[in-house]
mmCIF file with all atom_site columns, C-alpha atoms in Angstrom:
data_model
loop_
_atom_site.group_PDB
_atom_site.id
_atom_site.type_symbol
_atom_site.label_atom_id
_atom_site.label_alt_id
_atom_site.label_comp_id
_atom_site.label_asym_id
_atom_site.label_entity_id
_atom_site.label_seq_id
_atom_site.pdbx_PDB_ins_code
_atom_site.Cartn_x
_atom_site.Cartn_y
_atom_site.Cartn_z
_atom_site.occupancy
_atom_site.B_iso_or_equiv
_atom_site.pdbx_formal_charge
_atom_site.auth_seq_id
_atom_site.auth_comp_id
_atom_site.auth_asym_id
_atom_site.auth_atom_id
_atom_site.pdbx_PDB_model_num
ATOM 1   C CA . UNK A 1 1   ? 93.336  109.432 114.351 1.00 89.00 ? 1   UNK A CA 1
ATOM 2   C CA . UNK A 1 2   ? 93.987  109.419 110.586 1.00 95.00 ? 2   UNK A CA 1
ATOM 3   C CA . UNK A 1 3   ? 97.178  107.943 109.150 1.00 96.00 ? 3   UNK A CA 1
ATOM 4   C CA . UNK A 1 4   ? 98.366  108.021 105.524 1.00 97.00 ? 4   UNK A CA 1
ATOM 5   C CA . UNK A 1 5   ? 100.227 104.771 104.746 1.00 98.00 ? 5   UNK A CA 1
ATOM 6   C CA . UNK A 1 6   ? 102.371 105.060 101.579 1.00 97.00 ? 6   UNK A CA 1
ATOM 7   C CA . UNK A 1 7   ? 103.062 101.850 99.657  1.00 96.00 ? 7   UNK A CA 1
ATOM 8   C CA . UNK A 1 8   ? 106.824 102.465 99.783  1.00 95.00 ? 8   UNK A CA 1
ATOM 9   C CA . UNK A 1 9   ? 106.747 102.165 103.607 1.00 96.00 ? 9   UNK A CA 1
ATOM 10  C CA . UNK A 1 10  ? 105.031 98.760  103.784 1.00 96.00 ? 10  UNK A CA 1
ATOM 11  C CA . UNK A 1 11  ? 107.230 96.258  105.647 1.00 90.00 ? 11  UNK A CA 1
ATOM 12  C CA . UNK A 1 12  ? 108.313 93.195  103.643 1.00 90.00 ? 12  UNK A CA 1
ATOM 13  C CA . UNK A 1 13  ? 108.300 89.764  105.299 1.00 87.00 ? 13  UNK A CA 1
ATOM 14  C CA . UNK A 1 14  ? 108.371 86.102  104.363 1.00 81.00 ? 14  UNK A CA 1
ATOM 15  C CA . UNK A 1 15  ? 105.207 84.021  104.571 1.00 76.00 ? 15  UNK A CA 1
ATOM 16  C CA . UNK A 1 16  ? 104.925 81.778  107.616 1.00 75.00 ? 16  UNK A CA 1
ATOM 17  C CA . UNK A 1 17  ? 105.455 78.766  105.318 1.00 71.00 ? 17  UNK A CA 1
ATOM 18  C CA . UNK A 1 18  ? 108.420 80.463  103.586 1.00 69.00 ? 18  UNK A CA 1
ATOM 19  C CA . UNK A 1 19  ? 106.945 80.112  100.086 1.00 70.00 ? 19  UNK A CA 1
ATOM 20  C CA . UNK A 1 20  ? 106.282 83.768  99.313  1.00 74.00 ? 20  UNK A CA 1
ATOM 21  C CA . UNK A 1 21  ? 106.628 87.404  100.357 1.00 81.00 ? 21  UNK A CA 1
ATOM 22  C CA . UNK A 1 22  ? 104.082 89.717  101.989 1.00 91.00 ? 22  UNK A CA 1
ATOM 23  C CA . UNK A 1 23  ? 104.092 93.504  102.237 1.00 95.00 ? 23  UNK A CA 1
ATOM 24  C CA . UNK A 1 24  ? 102.331 94.499  105.434 1.00 95.00 ? 24  UNK A CA 1
ATOM 25  C CA . UNK A 1 25  ? 100.047 97.529  105.089 1.00 97.00 ? 25  UNK A CA 1
ATOM 26  C CA . UNK A 1 26  ? 99.301  97.729  108.826 1.00 96.00 ? 26  UNK A CA 1
ATOM 27  C CA . UNK A 1 27  ? 98.319  95.704  111.867 1.00 95.00 ? 27  UNK A CA 1
ATOM 28  C CA . UNK A 1 28  ? 96.813  96.168  115.314 1.00 95.00 ? 28  UNK A CA 1
ATOM 29  C CA . UNK A 1 29  ? 98.422  96.041  117.754 1.00 93.00 ? 29  UNK A CA 1
ATOM 30  C CA . UNK A 1 30  ? 101.946 96.391  116.403 1.00 88.00 ? 30  UNK A CA 1
ATOM 31  C CA . UNK A 1 31  ? 103.163 93.536  118.627 1.00 83.00 ? 31  UNK A CA 1
ATOM 32  C CA . UNK A 1 32  ? 102.517 89.807  118.234 1.00 82.00 ? 32  UNK A CA 1
ATOM 33  C CA . UNK A 1 33  ? 99.976  88.340  118.458 1.00 88.00 ? 33  UNK A CA 1
ATOM 34  C CA . UNK A 1 34  ? 97.960  90.878  116.510 1.00 93.00 ? 34  UNK A CA 1
ATOM 35  C CA . UNK A 1 35  ? 94.162  91.245  116.452 1.00 96.00 ? 35  UNK A CA 1
ATOM 36  C CA . UNK A 1 36  ? 94.192  92.041  112.723 1.00 97.00 ? 36  UNK A CA 1
ATOM 37  C CA . UNK A 1 37  ? 96.583  92.570  109.830 1.00 96.00 ? 37  UNK A CA 1
ATOM 38  C CA . UNK A 1 38  ? 96.181  93.907  106.286 1.00 98.00 ? 38  UNK A CA 1
ATOM 39  C CA . UNK A 1 39  ? 98.760  93.022  103.645 1.00 97.00 ? 39  UNK A CA 1
ATOM 40  C CA . UNK A 1 40  ? 99.439  92.423  99.968  1.00 97.00 ? 40  UNK A CA 1
ATOM 41  C CA . UNK A 1 41  ? 101.289 89.341  98.732  1.00 94.00 ? 41  UNK A CA 1
ATOM 42  C CA . UNK A 1 42  ? 102.775 88.079  95.499  1.00 91.00 ? 42  UNK A CA 1
ATOM 43  C CA . UNK A 1 43  ? 101.851 84.520  94.529  1.00 91.00 ? 43  UNK A CA 1
ATOM 44  C CA . UNK A 1 44  ? 104.251 83.250  91.868  1.00 89.00 ? 44  UNK A CA 1
ATOM 45  C CA . UNK A 1 45  ? 103.284 79.562  91.786  1.00 90.00 ? 45  UNK A CA 1
ATOM 46  C CA . UNK A 1 46  ? 100.497 77.210  92.777  1.00 93.00 ? 46  UNK A CA 1
ATOM 47  C CA . UNK A 1 47  ? 100.875 76.017  96.359  1.00 91.00 ? 47  UNK A CA 1
ATOM 48  C CA . UNK A 1 48  ? 99.620  75.899  99.937  1.00 92.00 ? 48  UNK A CA 1
ATOM 49  C CA . UNK A 1 49  ? 98.728  78.911  102.055 1.00 92.00 ? 49  UNK A CA 1
ATOM 50  C CA . UNK A 1 50  ? 100.097 79.343  105.562 1.00 89.00 ? 50  UNK A CA 1
ATOM 51  C CA . UNK A 1 51  ? 97.930  78.263  108.494 1.00 91.00 ? 51  UNK A CA 1
ATOM 52  C CA . UNK A 1 52  ? 96.650  80.962  110.884 1.00 93.00 ? 52  UNK A CA 1
ATOM 53  C CA . UNK A 1 53  ? 94.897  79.070  113.723 1.00 94.00 ? 53  UNK A CA 1
ATOM 54  C CA . UNK A 1 54  ? 92.251  81.175  115.479 1.00 95.00 ? 54  UNK A CA 1
ATOM 55  C CA . UNK A 1 55  ? 92.030  83.701  112.636 1.00 96.00 ? 55  UNK A CA 1
ATOM 56  C CA . UNK A 1 56  ? 89.631  84.337  109.775 1.00 97.00 ? 56  UNK A CA 1
ATOM 57  C CA . UNK A 1 57  ? 90.899  85.531  106.405 1.00 97.00 ? 57  UNK A CA 1
ATOM 58  C CA . UNK A 1 58  ? 89.637  87.561  103.462 1.00 97.00 ? 58  UNK A CA 1
ATOM 59  C CA . UNK A 1 59  ? 91.476  87.613  100.133 1.00 97.00 ? 59  UNK A CA 1
ATOM 60  C CA . UNK A 1 60  ? 91.063  89.532  96.863  1.00 97.00 ? 60  UNK A CA 1
ATOM 61  C CA . UNK A 1 61  ? 93.068  89.417  93.629  1.00 96.00 ? 61  UNK A CA 1
ATOM 62  C CA . UNK A 1 62  ? 94.702  92.772  92.740  1.00 96.00 ? 62  UNK A CA 1
ATOM 63  C CA . UNK A 1 63  ? 96.796  91.792  89.717  1.00 94.00 ? 63  UNK A CA 1
ATOM 64  C CA . UNK A 1 64  ? 96.524  88.691  87.559  1.00 93.00 ? 64  UNK A CA 1
ATOM 65  C CA . UNK A 1 65  ? 93.579  86.812  86.110  1.00 95.00 ? 65  UNK A CA 1
ATOM 66  C CA . UNK A 1 66  ? 92.455  85.099  89.305  1.00 96.00 ? 66  UNK A CA 1
ATOM 67  C CA . UNK A 1 67  ? 92.827  82.094  91.576  1.00 96.00 ? 67  UNK A CA 1
ATOM 68  C CA . UNK A 1 68  ? 91.091  78.867  92.508  1.00 96.00 ? 68  UNK A CA 1
ATOM 69  C CA . UNK A 1 69  ? 91.229  77.825  96.169  1.00 96.00 ? 69  UNK A CA 1
ATOM 70  C CA . UNK A 1 70  ? 90.790  74.313  97.445  1.00 96.00 ? 70  UNK A CA 1
ATOM 71  C CA . UNK A 1 71  ? 89.814  74.553  101.109 1.00 96.00 ? 71  UNK A CA 1
ATOM 72  C CA . UNK A 1 72  ? 89.950  71.418  103.259 1.00 96.00 ? 72  UNK A CA 1
ATOM 73  C CA . UNK A 1 73  ? 89.763  69.310  100.095 1.00 95.00 ? 73  UNK A CA 1
ATOM 74  C CA . UNK A 1 74  ? 86.775  71.177  98.587  1.00 95.00 ? 74  UNK A CA 1
ATOM 75  C CA . UNK A 1 75  ? 87.351  73.176  95.409  1.00 95.00 ? 75  UNK A CA 1
ATOM 76  C CA . UNK A 1 76  ? 85.845  76.670  95.680  1.00 92.00 ? 76  UNK A CA 1
ATOM 77  C CA . UNK A 1 77  ? 84.482  79.052  93.058  1.00 91.00 ? 77  UNK A CA 1
ATOM 78  C CA . UNK A 1 78  ? 87.019  80.898  90.898  1.00 95.00 ? 78  UNK A CA 1
ATOM 79  C CA . UNK A 1 79  ? 88.105  84.213  92.452  1.00 95.00 ? 79  UNK A CA 1
ATOM 80  C CA . UNK A 1 80  ? 88.236  86.964  89.839  1.00 95.00 ? 80  UNK A CA 1
ATOM 81  C CA . UNK A 1 81  ? 90.008  90.303  90.491  1.00 95.00 ? 81  UNK A CA 1
ATOM 82  C CA . UNK A 1 82  ? 88.453  92.562  93.139  1.00 96.00 ? 82  UNK A CA 1
ATOM 83  C CA . UNK A 1 83  ? 86.151  89.863  94.521  1.00 95.00 ? 83  UNK A CA 1
ATOM 84  C CA . UNK A 1 84  ? 86.512  89.586  98.315  1.00 95.00 ? 84  UNK A CA 1
ATOM 85  C CA . UNK A 1 85  ? 86.445  85.969  99.555  1.00 95.00 ? 85  UNK A CA 1
ATOM 86  C CA . UNK A 1 86  ? 86.399  84.732  103.173 1.00 96.00 ? 86  UNK A CA 1
ATOM 87  C CA . UNK A 1 87  ? 87.896  81.538  104.593 1.00 96.00 ? 87  UNK A CA 1
ATOM 88  C CA . UNK A 1 88  ? 89.139  80.101  107.883 1.00 96.00 ? 88  UNK A CA 1
ATOM 89  C CA . UNK A 1 89  ? 92.812  80.469  108.783 1.00 95.00 ? 89  UNK A CA 1
ATOM 90  C CA . UNK A 1 90  ? 92.701  77.015  110.404 1.00 95.00 ? 90  UNK A CA 1
ATOM 91  C CA . UNK A 1 91  ? 91.874  75.383  107.061 1.00 96.00 ? 91  UNK A CA 1
ATOM 92  C CA . UNK A 1 92  ? 94.203  73.568  104.692 1.00 96.00 ? 92  UNK A CA 1
ATOM 93  C CA . UNK A 1 93  ? 94.187  75.874  101.647 1.00 96.00 ? 93  UNK A CA 1
ATOM 94  C CA . UNK A 1 94  ? 95.774  75.184  98.269  1.00 96.00 ? 94  UNK A CA 1
ATOM 95  C CA . UNK A 1 95  ? 95.873  77.980  95.685  1.00 95.00 ? 95  UNK A CA 1
ATOM 96  C CA . UNK A 1 96  ? 95.998  77.478  91.908  1.00 96.00 ? 96  UNK A CA 1
ATOM 97  C CA . UNK A 1 97  ? 96.695  80.737  90.058  1.00 94.00 ? 97  UNK A CA 1
ATOM 98  C CA . UNK A 1 98  ? 95.464  81.612  86.569  1.00 93.00 ? 98  UNK A CA 1
ATOM 99  C CA . UNK A 1 99  ? 97.411  83.725  84.102  1.00 85.00 ? 99  UNK A CA 1
ATOM 100 C CA . UNK A 1 100 ? 100.823 83.796  85.756  1.00 81.00 ? 100 UNK A CA 1
ATOM 101 C CA . UNK A 1 101 ? 101.973 85.461  88.983  1.00 89.00 ? 101 UNK A CA 1
ATOM 102 C CA . UNK A 1 102 ? 99.381  87.504  90.817  1.00 92.00 ? 102 UNK A CA 1
ATOM 103 C CA . UNK A 1 103 ? 99.194  90.028  93.605  1.00 94.00 ? 103 UNK A CA 1
ATOM 104 C CA . UNK A 1 104 ? 96.559  89.664  96.290  1.00 95.00 ? 104 UNK A CA 1
ATOM 105 C CA . UNK A 1 105 ? 95.055  91.779  99.078  1.00 98.00 ? 105 UNK A CA 1
ATOM 106 C CA . UNK A 1 106 ? 94.689  90.064  102.462 1.00 97.00 ? 106 UNK A CA 1
ATOM 107 C CA . UNK A 1 107 ? 92.823  90.833  105.653 1.00 98.00 ? 107 UNK A CA 1
ATOM 108 C CA . UNK A 1 108 ? 93.406  88.476  108.562 1.00 97.00 ? 108 UNK A CA 1
ATOM 109 C CA . UNK A 1 109 ? 91.667  88.925  111.892 1.00 97.00 ? 109 UNK A CA 1
ATOM 110 C CA . UNK A 1 110 ? 91.305  87.144  115.226 1.00 95.00 ? 110 UNK A CA 1
ATOM 111 C CA . UNK A 1 111 ? 87.970  85.348  115.092 1.00 88.00 ? 111 UNK A CA 1
ATOM 112 C CA . UNK A 1 112 ? 87.115  85.730  118.781 1.00 92.00 ? 112 UNK A CA 1
ATOM 113 C CA . UNK A 1 113 ? 87.688  89.479  119.072 1.00 93.00 ? 113 UNK A CA 1
ATOM 114 C CA . UNK A 1 114 ? 87.329  91.176  115.663 1.00 96.00 ? 114 UNK A CA 1
ATOM 115 C CA . UNK A 1 115 ? 84.769  91.432  112.880 1.00 96.00 ? 115 UNK A CA 1
ATOM 116 C CA . UNK A 1 116 ? 85.927  92.486  109.430 1.00 96.00 ? 116 UNK A CA 1
ATOM 117 C CA . UNK A 1 117 ? 84.144  93.464  106.235 1.00 96.00 ? 117 UNK A CA 1
ATOM 118 C CA . UNK A 1 118 ? 85.833  94.078  102.875 1.00 97.00 ? 118 UNK A CA 1
ATOM 119 C CA . UNK A 1 119 ? 84.098  95.730  99.946  1.00 96.00 ? 119 UNK A CA 1
ATOM 120 C CA . UNK A 1 120 ? 85.446  97.088  96.672  1.00 96.00 ? 120 UNK A CA 1
ATOM 121 C CA . UNK A 1 121 ? 84.089  100.434 95.457  1.00 94.00 ? 121 UNK A CA 1
ATOM 122 C CA . UNK A 1 122 ? 84.862  103.023 92.794  1.00 91.00 ? 122 UNK A CA 1
ATOM 123 C CA . UNK A 1 123 ? 83.964  105.954 95.023  1.00 90.00 ? 123 UNK A CA 1
ATOM 124 C CA . UNK A 1 124 ? 81.153  107.331 97.104  1.00 91.00 ? 124 UNK A CA 1
ATOM 125 C CA . UNK A 1 125 ? 80.332  109.015 100.384 1.00 93.00 ? 125 UNK A CA 1
ATOM 126 C CA . UNK A 1 126 ? 79.686  107.386 103.734 1.00 93.00 ? 126 UNK A CA 1
ATOM 127 C CA . UNK A 1 127 ? 80.041  107.840 107.477 1.00 95.00 ? 127 UNK A CA 1
ATOM 128 C CA . UNK A 1 128 ? 82.471  105.721 109.479 1.00 95.00 ? 128 UNK A CA 1
ATOM 129 C CA . UNK A 1 129 ? 81.031  105.174 112.959 1.00 94.00 ? 129 UNK A CA 1
ATOM 130 C CA . UNK A 1 130 ? 83.359  102.935 114.990 1.00 94.00 ? 130 UNK A CA 1
ATOM 131 C CA . UNK A 1 131 ? 86.492  100.810 114.894 1.00 95.00 ? 131 UNK A CA 1
ATOM 132 C CA . UNK A 1 132 ? 89.024  101.149 112.098 1.00 97.00 ? 132 UNK A CA 1
ATOM 133 C CA . UNK A 1 133 ? 88.306  101.988 108.472 1.00 97.00 ? 133 UNK A CA 1
ATOM 134 C CA . UNK A 1 134 ? 91.166  101.213 106.100 1.00 98.00 ? 134 UNK A CA 1
ATOM 135 C CA . UNK A 1 135 ? 90.960  102.531 102.537 1.00 97.00 ? 135 UNK A CA 1
ATOM 136 C CA . UNK A 1 136 ? 93.358  100.825 100.111 1.00 98.00 ? 136 UNK A CA 1
ATOM 137 C CA . UNK A 1 137 ? 93.798  102.404 96.675  1.00 97.00 ? 137 UNK A CA 1
ATOM 138 C CA . UNK A 1 138 ? 94.182  99.753  93.953  1.00 96.00 ? 138 UNK A CA 1
ATOM 139 C CA . UNK A 1 139 ? 93.584  102.212 91.100  1.00 93.00 ? 139 UNK A CA 1
ATOM 140 C CA . UNK A 1 140 ? 94.959  105.499 89.826  1.00 91.00 ? 140 UNK A CA 1
ATOM 141 C CA . UNK A 1 141 ? 95.786  108.371 92.193  1.00 91.00 ? 141 UNK A CA 1
ATOM 142 C CA . UNK A 1 142 ? 92.690  109.608 93.988  1.00 92.00 ? 142 UNK A CA 1
ATOM 143 C CA . UNK A 1 143 ? 91.701  112.117 96.641  1.00 93.00 ? 143 UNK A CA 1
ATOM 144 C CA . UNK A 1 144 ? 89.901  111.092 99.802  1.00 95.00 ? 144 UNK A CA 1
ATOM 145 C CA . UNK A 1 145 ? 88.064  113.726 101.828 1.00 96.00 ? 145 UNK A CA 1
ATOM 146 C CA . UNK A 1 146 ? 87.815  112.988 105.544 1.00 96.00 ? 146 UNK A CA 1
ATOM 147 C CA . UNK A 1 147 ? 85.778  115.793 107.020 1.00 93.00 ? 147 UNK A CA 1
ATOM 148 C CA . UNK A 1 148 ? 87.471  118.948 105.702 1.00 93.00 ? 148 UNK A CA 1
ATOM 149 C CA . UNK A 1 149 ? 90.890  117.310 105.165 1.00 95.00 ? 149 UNK A CA 1
ATOM 150 C CA . UNK A 1 150 ? 92.002  115.951 101.782 1.00 95.00 ? 150 UNK A CA 1
ATOM 151 C CA . UNK A 1 151 ? 94.398  113.000 101.408 1.00 96.00 ? 151 UNK A CA 1
ATOM 152 C CA . UNK A 1 152 ? 95.928  112.059 98.062  1.00 94.00 ? 152 UNK A CA 1
ATOM 153 C CA . UNK A 1 153 ? 96.435  108.297 97.714  1.00 95.00 ? 153 UNK A CA 1
ATOM 154 C CA . UNK A 1 154 ? 98.847  106.994 95.102  1.00 95.00 ? 154 UNK A CA 1
ATOM 155 C CA . UNK A 1 155 ? 98.519  103.489 93.643  1.00 95.00 ? 155 UNK A CA 1
ATOM 156 C CA . UNK A 1 156 ? 98.564  100.957 96.555  1.00 97.00 ? 156 UNK A CA 1
ATOM 157 C CA . UNK A 1 157 ? 98.674  103.647 99.269  1.00 97.00 ? 157 UNK A CA 1
ATOM 158 C CA . UNK A 1 158 ? 96.257  103.331 102.181 1.00 98.00 ? 158 UNK A CA 1
ATOM 159 C CA . UNK A 1 159 ? 94.468  105.609 104.608 1.00 98.00 ? 159 UNK A CA 1
ATOM 160 C CA . UNK A 1 160 ? 93.732  104.380 108.141 1.00 98.00 ? 160 UNK A CA 1
ATOM 161 C CA . UNK A 1 161 ? 90.894  106.094 110.020 1.00 97.00 ? 161 UNK A CA 1
ATOM 162 C CA . UNK A 1 162 ? 90.446  105.230 113.707 1.00 96.00 ? 162 UNK A CA 1
ATOM 163 C CA . UNK A 1 163 ? 87.745  107.737 114.652 1.00 94.00 ? 163 UNK A CA 1
ATOM 164 C CA . UNK A 1 164 ? 84.204  108.502 113.493 1.00 96.00 ? 164 UNK A CA 1
ATOM 165 C CA . UNK A 1 165 ? 84.376  110.482 110.262 1.00 95.00 ? 165 UNK A CA 1
ATOM 166 C CA . UNK A 1 166 ? 82.531  111.508 107.125 1.00 96.00 ? 166 UNK A CA 1
ATOM 167 C CA . UNK A 1 167 ? 84.408  110.112 104.086 1.00 97.00 ? 167 UNK A CA 1
ATOM 168 C CA . UNK A 1 168 ? 84.049  111.052 100.411 1.00 96.00 ? 168 UNK A CA 1
ATOM 169 C CA . UNK A 1 169 ? 85.893  109.639 97.398  1.00 94.00 ? 169 UNK A CA 1
ATOM 170 C CA . UNK A 1 170 ? 85.272  111.002 93.919  1.00 84.00 ? 170 UNK A CA 1
ATOM 171 C CA . UNK A 1 171 ? 85.125  108.165 91.441  1.00 76.00 ? 171 UNK A CA 1
ATOM 172 C CA . UNK A 1 172 ? 86.433  107.992 87.913  1.00 74.00 ? 172 UNK A CA 1
ATOM 173 C CA . UNK A 1 173 ? 86.833  105.191 85.376  1.00 69.00 ? 173 UNK A CA 1
ATOM 174 C CA . UNK A 1 174 ? 90.080  103.830 86.873  1.00 78.00 ? 174 UNK A CA 1
ATOM 175 C CA . UNK A 1 175 ? 89.068  104.097 90.560  1.00 85.00 ? 175 UNK A CA 1
ATOM 176 C CA . UNK A 1 176 ? 89.277  100.906 92.618  1.00 93.00 ? 176 UNK A CA 1
ATOM 177 C CA . UNK A 1 177 ? 89.234  101.154 96.391  1.00 95.00 ? 177 UNK A CA 1
ATOM 178 C CA . UNK A 1 178 ? 89.053  98.514  99.112  1.00 97.00 ? 178 UNK A CA 1
ATOM 179 C CA . UNK A 1 179 ? 87.035  99.636  102.139 1.00 97.00 ? 179 UNK A CA 1
ATOM 180 C CA . UNK A 1 180 ? 87.983  97.475  105.105 1.00 97.00 ? 180 UNK A CA 1
ATOM 181 C CA . UNK A 1 181 ? 86.005  97.910  108.312 1.00 97.00 ? 181 UNK A CA 1
ATOM 182 C CA . UNK A 1 182 ? 87.441  96.333  111.470 1.00 97.00 ? 182 UNK A CA 1
ATOM 183 C CA . UNK A 1 183 ? 85.388  96.398  114.670 1.00 96.00 ? 183 UNK A CA 1
ATOM 184 C CA . UNK A 1 184 ? 85.434  94.678  118.035 1.00 92.00 ? 184 UNK A CA 1
ATOM 185 C CA . UNK A 1 185 ? 83.319  91.527  118.095 1.00 87.00 ? 185 UNK A CA 1
ATOM 186 C CA . UNK A 1 186 ? 80.165  91.661  120.183 1.00 75.00 ? 186 UNK A CA 1
ATOM 187 C CA . UNK A 1 187 ? 80.404  89.373  123.173 1.00 50.00 ? 187 UNK A CA 1
ATOM 188 C CA . UNK A 1 188 ? 77.462  87.562  124.700 1.00 42.00 ? 188 UNK A CA 1
ATOM 189 C CA . UNK A 1 189 ? 77.166  86.123  128.164 1.00 40.00 ? 189 UNK A CA 1
#
């Protein structure tokens, strides 16, 4: 299944701690509790992040100069735009923003059942083998070829691919695309 997710349709919701607003790109399953969720959020001021016990998180800066996280009392490296950074949802996280309000890209996933990888690219060709591939366009309008079908993604639109597929994105100077791969975690006995 392939689903085009326009930015204008993202659901808006308050953060768990009530200190900000998130726009949900998509989640699986639709009901609570979810296995994974992808969203974008505006951070207007320095402050704590919500706790997500049992989940792992990945965050990237989309707009703004960057952020500095302090995780469980340990200051982390500065996070510049389009740099994917992982941390534990159980942790106490404080965020200090640089250069005014910023917009971030978030992937949160249940640690026991899902593996996630986030990478930022300008374009390319690859084969998606299993799980879900979410392409999030953080740049100018671009076309994504999935097999023989072409999908035009506007700024902050996404494309969700839930079947094996050959994917091609033509790059140009203003291309910026998050490739999020979500797969079932391997279980061992």
